Short mmCIF file of C-alpha atoms in Angstrom, two decimals:
data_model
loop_
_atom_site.label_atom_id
_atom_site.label_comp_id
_atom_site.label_asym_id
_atom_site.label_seq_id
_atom_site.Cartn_x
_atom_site.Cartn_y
_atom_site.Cartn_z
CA UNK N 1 0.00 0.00 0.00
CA UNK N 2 0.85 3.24 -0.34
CA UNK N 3 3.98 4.74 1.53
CA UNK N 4 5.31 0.78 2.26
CA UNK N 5 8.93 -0.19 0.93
CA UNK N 6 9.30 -3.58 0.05
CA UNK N 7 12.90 -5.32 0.31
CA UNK N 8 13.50 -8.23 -2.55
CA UNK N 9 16.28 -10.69 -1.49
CA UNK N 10 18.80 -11.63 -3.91
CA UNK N 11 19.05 -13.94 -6.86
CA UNK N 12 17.38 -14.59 -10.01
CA UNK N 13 14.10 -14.42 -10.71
CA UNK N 14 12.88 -15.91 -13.92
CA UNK N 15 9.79 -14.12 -14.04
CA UNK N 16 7.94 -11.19 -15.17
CA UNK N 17 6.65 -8.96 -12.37
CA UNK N 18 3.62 -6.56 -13.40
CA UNK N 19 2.99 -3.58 -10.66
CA UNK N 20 -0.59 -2.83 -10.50
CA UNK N 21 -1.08 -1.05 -7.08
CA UNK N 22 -0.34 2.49 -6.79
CA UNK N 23 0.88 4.86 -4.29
CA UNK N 24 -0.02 8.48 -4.06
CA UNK N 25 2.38 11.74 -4.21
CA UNK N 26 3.12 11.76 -0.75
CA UNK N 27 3.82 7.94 -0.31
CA UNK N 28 5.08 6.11 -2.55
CA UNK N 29 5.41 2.45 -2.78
CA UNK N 30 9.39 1.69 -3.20
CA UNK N 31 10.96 -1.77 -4.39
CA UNK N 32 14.72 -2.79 -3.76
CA UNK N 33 16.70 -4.93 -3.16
CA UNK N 34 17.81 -6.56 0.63
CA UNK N 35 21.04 -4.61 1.93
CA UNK N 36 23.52 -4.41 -1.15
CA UNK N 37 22.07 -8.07 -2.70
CA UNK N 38 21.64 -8.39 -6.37
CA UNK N 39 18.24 -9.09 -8.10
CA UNK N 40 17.75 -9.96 -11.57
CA UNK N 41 14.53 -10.15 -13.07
CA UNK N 42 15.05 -12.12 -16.12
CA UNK N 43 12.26 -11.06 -18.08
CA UNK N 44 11.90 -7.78 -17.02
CA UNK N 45 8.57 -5.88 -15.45
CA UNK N 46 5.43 -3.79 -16.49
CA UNK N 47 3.97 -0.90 -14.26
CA UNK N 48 0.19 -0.21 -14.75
CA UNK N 49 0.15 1.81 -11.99
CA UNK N 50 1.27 5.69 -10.35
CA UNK N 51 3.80 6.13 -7.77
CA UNK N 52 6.14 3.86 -7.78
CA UNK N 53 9.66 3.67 -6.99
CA UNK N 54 12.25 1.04 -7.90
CA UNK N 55 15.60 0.84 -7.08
CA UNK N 56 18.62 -1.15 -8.41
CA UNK N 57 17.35 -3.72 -10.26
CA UNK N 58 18.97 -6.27 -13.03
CA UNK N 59 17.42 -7.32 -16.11
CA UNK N 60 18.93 -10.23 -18.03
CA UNK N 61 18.01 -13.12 -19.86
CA UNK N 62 17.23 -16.41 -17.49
CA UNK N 63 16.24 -19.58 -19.01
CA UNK N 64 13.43 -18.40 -20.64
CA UNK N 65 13.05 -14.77 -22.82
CA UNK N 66 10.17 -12.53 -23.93
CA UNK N 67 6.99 -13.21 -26.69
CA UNK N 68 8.33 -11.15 -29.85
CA UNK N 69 6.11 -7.65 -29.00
CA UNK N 70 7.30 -7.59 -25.25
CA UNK N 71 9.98 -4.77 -23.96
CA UNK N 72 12.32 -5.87 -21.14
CA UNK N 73 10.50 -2.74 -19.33
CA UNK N 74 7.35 -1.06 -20.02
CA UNK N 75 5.64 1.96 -18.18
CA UNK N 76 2.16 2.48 -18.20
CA UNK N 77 1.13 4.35 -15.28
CA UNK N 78 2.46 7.81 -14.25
CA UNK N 79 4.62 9.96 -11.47
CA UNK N 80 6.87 6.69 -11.51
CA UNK N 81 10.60 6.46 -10.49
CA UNK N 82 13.02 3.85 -11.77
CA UNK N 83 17.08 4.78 -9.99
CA UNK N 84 19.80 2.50 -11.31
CA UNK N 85 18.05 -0.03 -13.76
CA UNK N 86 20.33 -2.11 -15.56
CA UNK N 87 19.14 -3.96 -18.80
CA UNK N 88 22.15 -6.06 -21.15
CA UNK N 89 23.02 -8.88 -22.74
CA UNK N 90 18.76 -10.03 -24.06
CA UNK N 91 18.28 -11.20 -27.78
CA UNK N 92 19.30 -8.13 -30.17
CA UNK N 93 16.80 -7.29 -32.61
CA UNK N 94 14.76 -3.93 -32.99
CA UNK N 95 12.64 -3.84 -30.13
CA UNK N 96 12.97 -1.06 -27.20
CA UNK N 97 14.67 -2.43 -23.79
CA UNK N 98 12.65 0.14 -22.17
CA UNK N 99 9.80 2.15 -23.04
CA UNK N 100 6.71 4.08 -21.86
CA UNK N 101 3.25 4.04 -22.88
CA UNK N 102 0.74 6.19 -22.12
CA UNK N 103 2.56 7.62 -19.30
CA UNK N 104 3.38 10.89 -17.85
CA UNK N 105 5.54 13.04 -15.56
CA UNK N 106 7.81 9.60 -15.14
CA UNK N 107 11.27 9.96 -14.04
CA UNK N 108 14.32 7.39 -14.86
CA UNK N 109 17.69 7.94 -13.81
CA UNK N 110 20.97 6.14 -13.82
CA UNK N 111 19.91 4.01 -16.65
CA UNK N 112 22.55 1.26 -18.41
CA UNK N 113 21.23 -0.35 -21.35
CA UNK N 114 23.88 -2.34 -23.16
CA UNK N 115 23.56 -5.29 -25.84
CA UNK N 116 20.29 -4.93 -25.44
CA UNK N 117 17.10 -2.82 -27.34
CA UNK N 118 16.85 1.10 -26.39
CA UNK N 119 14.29 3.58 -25.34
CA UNK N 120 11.08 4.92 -26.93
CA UNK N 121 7.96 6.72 -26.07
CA UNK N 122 4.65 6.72 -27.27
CA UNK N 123 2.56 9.23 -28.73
CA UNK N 124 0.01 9.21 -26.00
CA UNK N 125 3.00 10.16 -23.30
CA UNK N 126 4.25 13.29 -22.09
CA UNK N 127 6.24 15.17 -20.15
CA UNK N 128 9.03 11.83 -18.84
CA UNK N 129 12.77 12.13 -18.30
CA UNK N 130 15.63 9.91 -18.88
CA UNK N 131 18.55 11.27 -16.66
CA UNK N 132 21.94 9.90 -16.51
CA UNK N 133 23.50 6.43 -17.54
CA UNK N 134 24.48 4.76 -20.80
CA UNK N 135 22.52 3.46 -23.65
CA UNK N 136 25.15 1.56 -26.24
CA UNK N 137 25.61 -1.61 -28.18
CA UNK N 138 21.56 -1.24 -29.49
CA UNK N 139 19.85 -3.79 -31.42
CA UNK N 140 18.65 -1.13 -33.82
CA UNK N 141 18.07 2.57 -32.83
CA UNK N 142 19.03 4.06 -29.91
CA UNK N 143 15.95 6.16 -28.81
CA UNK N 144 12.63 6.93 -30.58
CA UNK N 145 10.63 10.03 -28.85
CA UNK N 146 7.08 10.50 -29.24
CA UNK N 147 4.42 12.24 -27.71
CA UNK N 148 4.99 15.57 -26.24
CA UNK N 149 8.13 17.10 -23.84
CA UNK N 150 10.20 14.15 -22.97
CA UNK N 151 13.80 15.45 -21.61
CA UNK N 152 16.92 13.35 -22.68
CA UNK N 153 19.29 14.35 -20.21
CA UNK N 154 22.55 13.42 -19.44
CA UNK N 155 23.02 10.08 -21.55
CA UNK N 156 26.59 8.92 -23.39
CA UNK N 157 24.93 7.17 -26.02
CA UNK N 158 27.14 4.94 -28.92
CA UNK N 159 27.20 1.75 -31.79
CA UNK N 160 23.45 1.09 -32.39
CA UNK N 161 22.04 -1.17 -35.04
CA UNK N 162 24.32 -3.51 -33.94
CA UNK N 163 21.15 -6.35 -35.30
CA UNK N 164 22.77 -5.09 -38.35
CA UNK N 165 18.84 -5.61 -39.95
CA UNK N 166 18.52 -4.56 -43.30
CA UNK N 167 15.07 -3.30 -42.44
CA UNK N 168 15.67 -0.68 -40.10
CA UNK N 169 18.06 2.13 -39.69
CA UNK N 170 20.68 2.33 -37.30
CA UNK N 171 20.22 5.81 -35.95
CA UNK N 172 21.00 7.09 -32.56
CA UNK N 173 17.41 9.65 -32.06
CA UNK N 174 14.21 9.01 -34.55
CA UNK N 175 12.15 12.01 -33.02
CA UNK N 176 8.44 12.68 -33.20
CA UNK N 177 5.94 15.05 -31.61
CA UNK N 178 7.33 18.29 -30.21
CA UNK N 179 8.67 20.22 -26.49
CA UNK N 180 11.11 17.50 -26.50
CA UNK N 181 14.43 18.37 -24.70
CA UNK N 182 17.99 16.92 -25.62
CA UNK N 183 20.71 18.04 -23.09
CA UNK N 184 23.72 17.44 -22.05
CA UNK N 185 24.11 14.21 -23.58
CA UNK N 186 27.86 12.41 -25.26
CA UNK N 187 27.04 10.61 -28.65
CA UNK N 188 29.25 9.38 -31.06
CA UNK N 189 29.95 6.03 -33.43
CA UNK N 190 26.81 6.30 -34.67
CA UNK N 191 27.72 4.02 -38.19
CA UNK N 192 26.09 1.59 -40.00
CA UNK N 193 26.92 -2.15 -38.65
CA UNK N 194 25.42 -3.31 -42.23
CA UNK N 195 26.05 -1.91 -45.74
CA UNK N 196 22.45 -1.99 -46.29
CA UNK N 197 21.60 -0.02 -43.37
CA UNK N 198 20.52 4.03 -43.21
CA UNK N 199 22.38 5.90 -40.43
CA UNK N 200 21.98 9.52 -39.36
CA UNK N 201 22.65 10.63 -35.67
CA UNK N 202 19.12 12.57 -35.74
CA UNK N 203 16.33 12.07 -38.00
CA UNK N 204 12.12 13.09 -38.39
CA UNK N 205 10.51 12.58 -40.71
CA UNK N 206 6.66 13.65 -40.33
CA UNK N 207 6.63 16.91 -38.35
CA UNK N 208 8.40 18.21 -34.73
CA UNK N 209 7.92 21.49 -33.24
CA UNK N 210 9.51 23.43 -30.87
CA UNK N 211 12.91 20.83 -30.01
CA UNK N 212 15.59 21.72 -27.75
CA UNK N 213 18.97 20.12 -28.36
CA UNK N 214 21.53 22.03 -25.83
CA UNK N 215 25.19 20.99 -24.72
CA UNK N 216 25.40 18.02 -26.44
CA UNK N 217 28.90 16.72 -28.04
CA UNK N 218 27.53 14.57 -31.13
CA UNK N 219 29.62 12.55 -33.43
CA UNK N 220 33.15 11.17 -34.09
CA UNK N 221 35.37 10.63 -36.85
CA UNK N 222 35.62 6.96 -37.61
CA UNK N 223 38.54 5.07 -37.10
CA UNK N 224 41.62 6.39 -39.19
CA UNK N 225 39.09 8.26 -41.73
CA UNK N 226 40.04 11.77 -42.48
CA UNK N 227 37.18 14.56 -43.56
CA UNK N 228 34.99 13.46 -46.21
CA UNK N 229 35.62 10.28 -46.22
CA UNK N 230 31.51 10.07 -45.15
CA UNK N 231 32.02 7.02 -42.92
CA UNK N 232 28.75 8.15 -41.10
CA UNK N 233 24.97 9.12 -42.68
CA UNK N 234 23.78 13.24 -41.87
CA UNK N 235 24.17 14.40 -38.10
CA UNK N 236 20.26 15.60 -38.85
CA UNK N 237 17.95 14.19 -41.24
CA UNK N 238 14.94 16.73 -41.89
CA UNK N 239 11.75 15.98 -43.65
CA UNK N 240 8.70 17.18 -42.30
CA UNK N 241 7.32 20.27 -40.58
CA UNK N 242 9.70 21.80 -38.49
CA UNK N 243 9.28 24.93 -37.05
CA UNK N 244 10.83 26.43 -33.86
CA UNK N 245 14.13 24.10 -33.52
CA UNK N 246 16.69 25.69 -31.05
CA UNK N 247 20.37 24.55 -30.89
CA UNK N 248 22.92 26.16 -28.35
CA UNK N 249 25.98 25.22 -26.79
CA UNK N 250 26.36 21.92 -28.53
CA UNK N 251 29.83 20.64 -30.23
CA UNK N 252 28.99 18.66 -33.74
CA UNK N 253 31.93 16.63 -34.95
CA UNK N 254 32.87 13.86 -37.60
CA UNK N 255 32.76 12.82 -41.02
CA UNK N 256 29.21 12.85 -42.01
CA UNK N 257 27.63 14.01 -44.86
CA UNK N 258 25.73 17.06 -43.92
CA UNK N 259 25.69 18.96 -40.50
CA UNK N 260 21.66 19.58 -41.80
CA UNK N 261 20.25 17.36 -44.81
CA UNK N 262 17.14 19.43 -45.36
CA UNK N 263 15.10 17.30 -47.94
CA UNK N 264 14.14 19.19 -51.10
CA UNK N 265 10.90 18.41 -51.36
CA UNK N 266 9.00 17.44 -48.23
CA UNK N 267 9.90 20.51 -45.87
CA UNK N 268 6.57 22.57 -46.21
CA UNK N 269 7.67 24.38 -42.61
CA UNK N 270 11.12 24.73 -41.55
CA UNK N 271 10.82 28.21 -40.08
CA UNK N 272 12.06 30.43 -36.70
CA UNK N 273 15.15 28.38 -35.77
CA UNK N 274 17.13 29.48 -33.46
CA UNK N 275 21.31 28.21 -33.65
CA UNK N 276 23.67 29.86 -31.34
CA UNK N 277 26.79 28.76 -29.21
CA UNK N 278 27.78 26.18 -31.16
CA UNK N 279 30.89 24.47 -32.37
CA UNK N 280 30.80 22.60 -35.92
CA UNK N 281 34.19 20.62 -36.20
CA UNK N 282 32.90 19.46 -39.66
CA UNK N 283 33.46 19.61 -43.45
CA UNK N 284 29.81 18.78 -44.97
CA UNK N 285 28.20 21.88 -44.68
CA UNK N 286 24.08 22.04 -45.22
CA UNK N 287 21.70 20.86 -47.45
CA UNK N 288 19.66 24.02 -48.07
CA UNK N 289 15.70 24.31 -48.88
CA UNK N 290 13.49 26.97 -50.23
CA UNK N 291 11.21 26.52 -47.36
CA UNK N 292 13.79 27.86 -44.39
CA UNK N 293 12.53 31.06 -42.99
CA UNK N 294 13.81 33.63 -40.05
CA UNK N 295 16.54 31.47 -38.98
CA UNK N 296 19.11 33.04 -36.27
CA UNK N 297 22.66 31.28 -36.34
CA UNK N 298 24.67 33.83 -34.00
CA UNK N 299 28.22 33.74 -31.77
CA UNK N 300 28.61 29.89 -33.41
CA UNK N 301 32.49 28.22 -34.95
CA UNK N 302 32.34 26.44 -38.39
CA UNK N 303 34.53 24.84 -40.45
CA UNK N 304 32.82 25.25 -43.54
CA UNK N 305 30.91 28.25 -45.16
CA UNK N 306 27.04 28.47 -45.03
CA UNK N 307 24.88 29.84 -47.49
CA UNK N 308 20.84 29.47 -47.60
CA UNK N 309 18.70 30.82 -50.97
CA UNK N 310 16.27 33.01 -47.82
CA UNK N 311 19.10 34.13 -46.38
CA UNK N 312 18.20 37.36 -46.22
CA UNK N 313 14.89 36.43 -43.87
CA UNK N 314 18.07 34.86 -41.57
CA UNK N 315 20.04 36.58 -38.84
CA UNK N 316 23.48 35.38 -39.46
CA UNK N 317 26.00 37.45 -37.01
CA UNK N 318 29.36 37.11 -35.29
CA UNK N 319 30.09 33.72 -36.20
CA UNK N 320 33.76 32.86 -36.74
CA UNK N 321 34.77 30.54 -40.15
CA UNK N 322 38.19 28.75 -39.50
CA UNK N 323 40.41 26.66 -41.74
CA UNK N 324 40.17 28.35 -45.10
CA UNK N 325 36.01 29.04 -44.45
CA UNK N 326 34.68 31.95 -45.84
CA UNK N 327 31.66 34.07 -44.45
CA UNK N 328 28.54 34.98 -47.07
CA UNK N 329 27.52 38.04 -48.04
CA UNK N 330 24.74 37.96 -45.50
CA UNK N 331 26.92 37.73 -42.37
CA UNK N 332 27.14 40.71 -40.14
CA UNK N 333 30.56 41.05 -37.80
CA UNK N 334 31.73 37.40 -38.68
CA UNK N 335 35.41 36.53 -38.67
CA UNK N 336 37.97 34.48 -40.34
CA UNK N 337 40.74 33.20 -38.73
CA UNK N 338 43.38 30.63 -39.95
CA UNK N 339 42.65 28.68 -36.00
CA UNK N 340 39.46 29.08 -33.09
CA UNK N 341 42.79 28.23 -30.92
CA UNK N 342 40.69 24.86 -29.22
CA UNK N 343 42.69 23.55 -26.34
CA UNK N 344 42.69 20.05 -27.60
CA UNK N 345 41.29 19.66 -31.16
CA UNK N 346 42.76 16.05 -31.60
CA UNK N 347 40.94 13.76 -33.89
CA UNK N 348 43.49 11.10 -33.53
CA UNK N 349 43.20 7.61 -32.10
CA UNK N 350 44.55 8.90 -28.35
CA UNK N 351 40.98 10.99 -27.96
CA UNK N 352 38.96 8.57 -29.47
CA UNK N 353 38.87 9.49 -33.03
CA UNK N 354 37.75 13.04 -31.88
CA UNK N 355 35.41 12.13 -29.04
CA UNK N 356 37.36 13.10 -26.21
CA UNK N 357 39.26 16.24 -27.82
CA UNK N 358 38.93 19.73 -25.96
CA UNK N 359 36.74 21.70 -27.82
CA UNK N 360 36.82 24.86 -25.30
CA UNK N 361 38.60 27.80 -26.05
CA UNK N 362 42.24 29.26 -25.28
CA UNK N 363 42.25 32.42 -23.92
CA UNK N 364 44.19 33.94 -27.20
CA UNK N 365 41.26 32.46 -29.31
CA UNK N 366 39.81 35.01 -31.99
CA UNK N 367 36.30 33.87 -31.22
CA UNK N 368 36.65 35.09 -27.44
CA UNK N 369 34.63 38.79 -27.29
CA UNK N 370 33.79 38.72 -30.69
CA UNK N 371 30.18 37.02 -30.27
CA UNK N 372 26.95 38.85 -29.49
CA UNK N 373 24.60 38.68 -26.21
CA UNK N 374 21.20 38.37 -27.01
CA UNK N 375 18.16 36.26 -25.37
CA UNK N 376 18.92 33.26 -27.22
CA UNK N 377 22.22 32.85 -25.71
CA UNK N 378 22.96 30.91 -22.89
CA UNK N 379 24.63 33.03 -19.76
CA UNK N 380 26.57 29.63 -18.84
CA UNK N 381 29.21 27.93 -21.40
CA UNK N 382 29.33 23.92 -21.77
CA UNK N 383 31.37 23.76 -18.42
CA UNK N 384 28.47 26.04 -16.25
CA UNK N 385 30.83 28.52 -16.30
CA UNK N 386 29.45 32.47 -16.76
CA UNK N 387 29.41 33.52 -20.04
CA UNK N 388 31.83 36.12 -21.07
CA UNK N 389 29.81 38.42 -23.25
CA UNK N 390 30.09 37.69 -26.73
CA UNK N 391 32.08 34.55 -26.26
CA UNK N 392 30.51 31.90 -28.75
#
């Protein structure tokens, strides 16, 4: 009953435990384990109810697995908590470890899903976080959001599609729905596992509004493969609706094919972005469409030149083009330098191909005070540190 905690003893249950009694706001019902002993519950659980609480708990193939349309987790209830849940090591194919359904304001932290499906949401839930933890080694994509204002926050995220199925892609994020928030999470070898499989870091495909994506380092060059060599699909995939996208603070790096790959055609709405802070350690440039409108890309680093056919709907402004990169004519106080002066920008093997390179600034850096302050841009840099005005 409500405000009870229930202690499970160690050892291997090969089972699937359903939660149907709720607790209220005040009480919760909590499940854990006895003292420090480990309990695996080989086929995973189901919540159909509201306020719950579990706490370390193992999920893991015993003798027996799940019917083909079964997630190792499922949440169907609402103002749940799940601390420390660790999934690995179950059949890889392209069903989610974990996912919600129907459910709201639920809360997951310290999550470690590895060999094993990833997350998703349905388009009935709203308004659940994913904090903290690891989601790697996928069966096919890493996360697929639906609904409305699910936060991603915190996650190191790598390797999906490792089914290696030609029928699905092996992308890190498939996003739907809109108010979602990305933060703060480290993702890179996102590449295909199978030469017949699709693989972008991001994609949507049929309409988002109003995304966050916000100190996030995305990508890595793959192993011994210089610029260009395209060992990855886009970073972002667009088709669809997409108005009201805001990107700050995030560091995009790696050999992909376009930072943006705006399709031609199906883009009917890509207007009001907002793309400021950022750090684009990347050759590919964007895939433009006739359909962009009032974007603002401020106080950001590129590597390549940008150009856009309604550029002159855009505010472009104190961005800084490095390593031969040339500004448009629709850029207002941008720079070009030979160097941004990054403490670290090794793409070699000893930071991970790129992945653990220092993308912050020296304090001779031509980018530092040359940047503008406006509402869109964050007061803290990646570290939480105050802003310096105008430092991108």
């Amino acid at each position: 009953m409500a405000g009870d905690t229930v202690l499970v003893r160690g050892g291997n249950y090969d089972e699937r435990v359903t939660f149907s009694k709720s607790g209220t706001a005040g009480s919760k019902i909590i499940f854990k384990p006895y003292q420090v002993e480990n309990v695996i519950i080989a086929k995973g659980f189901i919540i159909h109810s509201n306020y719950i609480r579990l706490e370390h708990f193992e999920v893991t193939p015993g003798e027996t697995g799940l019917s083909s349309d079964q997630c190792q987790v499922t949440i169907e209830g609402d103002y749940n908590e799940i601390d420390t849940l660790n999934i690995h090591n179950t059949e890889l194919d392209l069903r989610s470890a974990l996912r919600i359904n129907s459910g709201h304001n639920n809360t997951i932290s310290n999550i470690s899903l590895t060999y094993t499906g990833g997350f998703s949401s349905d388009e009935y839930s709203s308004n659940n976080t994913i904090k903290g933890g690891t989601i790697a080694y996928s069966g096919g994509k890493s996360i697929v959001l639906y609904g409305m204002g699910q936060i991603i926050d915190g996650l190191t995220i790598h390797d999906p599609g490792q089914a290696a199925s030609p029928f699905d892609d092996a992308d890190c994020m498939n996003i739907h729905g809109s108010g979602h928030i990305i933060r703060n999470n480290h993702i890179y070898n996102i590449f295909s596992t199978a030469a017949s499989q699709h693989t972008d870091i991001i994609q949507w495909w049929d309409g988002v509004s109003d995304l966050t994506f916000e100190n996030n380092t995305i990508g890595s060059f793959a192993v011994g493969g210089p610029f260009n060599e395209h060992d990855g699909g886009n970073f972002i995939m667009i088709e669809g609706n997409c108005p009201r996208i805001t990107w700050k603070n995030n560091v995009f790096m790696g050999d992909n094919y376009f930072l943006f790959n705006i399709h031609p055609a199906n883009l009917p709405d890509g207007s009001d972005w907002v793309f400021v802070n950022n750090t684009v350690y990347h050759k590919g440039g964007i895939r433009d469409n006739p359909n962009l409108r009032n974007w603002k890309i401020e106080n950001n680093i590129f590597l390549f030149p940008i150009y856009f056919a309604n550029a002159s709907t855009f505010s472009i402004k104190n961005n800084l083009y490095i390593e031969g990169a040339t500004k448009s004519t629709f850029d207002v106080n941008s720079i070009e330098s030979a160097s941004a002066n990054f403490i670290n920008p090794d793409i070699s093997a000893a930071t991970g191909y790129g992945r653990n390179a220092d993308w912050r600034l020296q304090p001779s850096s031509p980018a530092i005070n040359a940047g503008v302050l406006d509402s869109n841009t964050p007061p803290n840099d990646k570290d939480e540190n105050l802003r310096n005005v105008g430092v991108p």
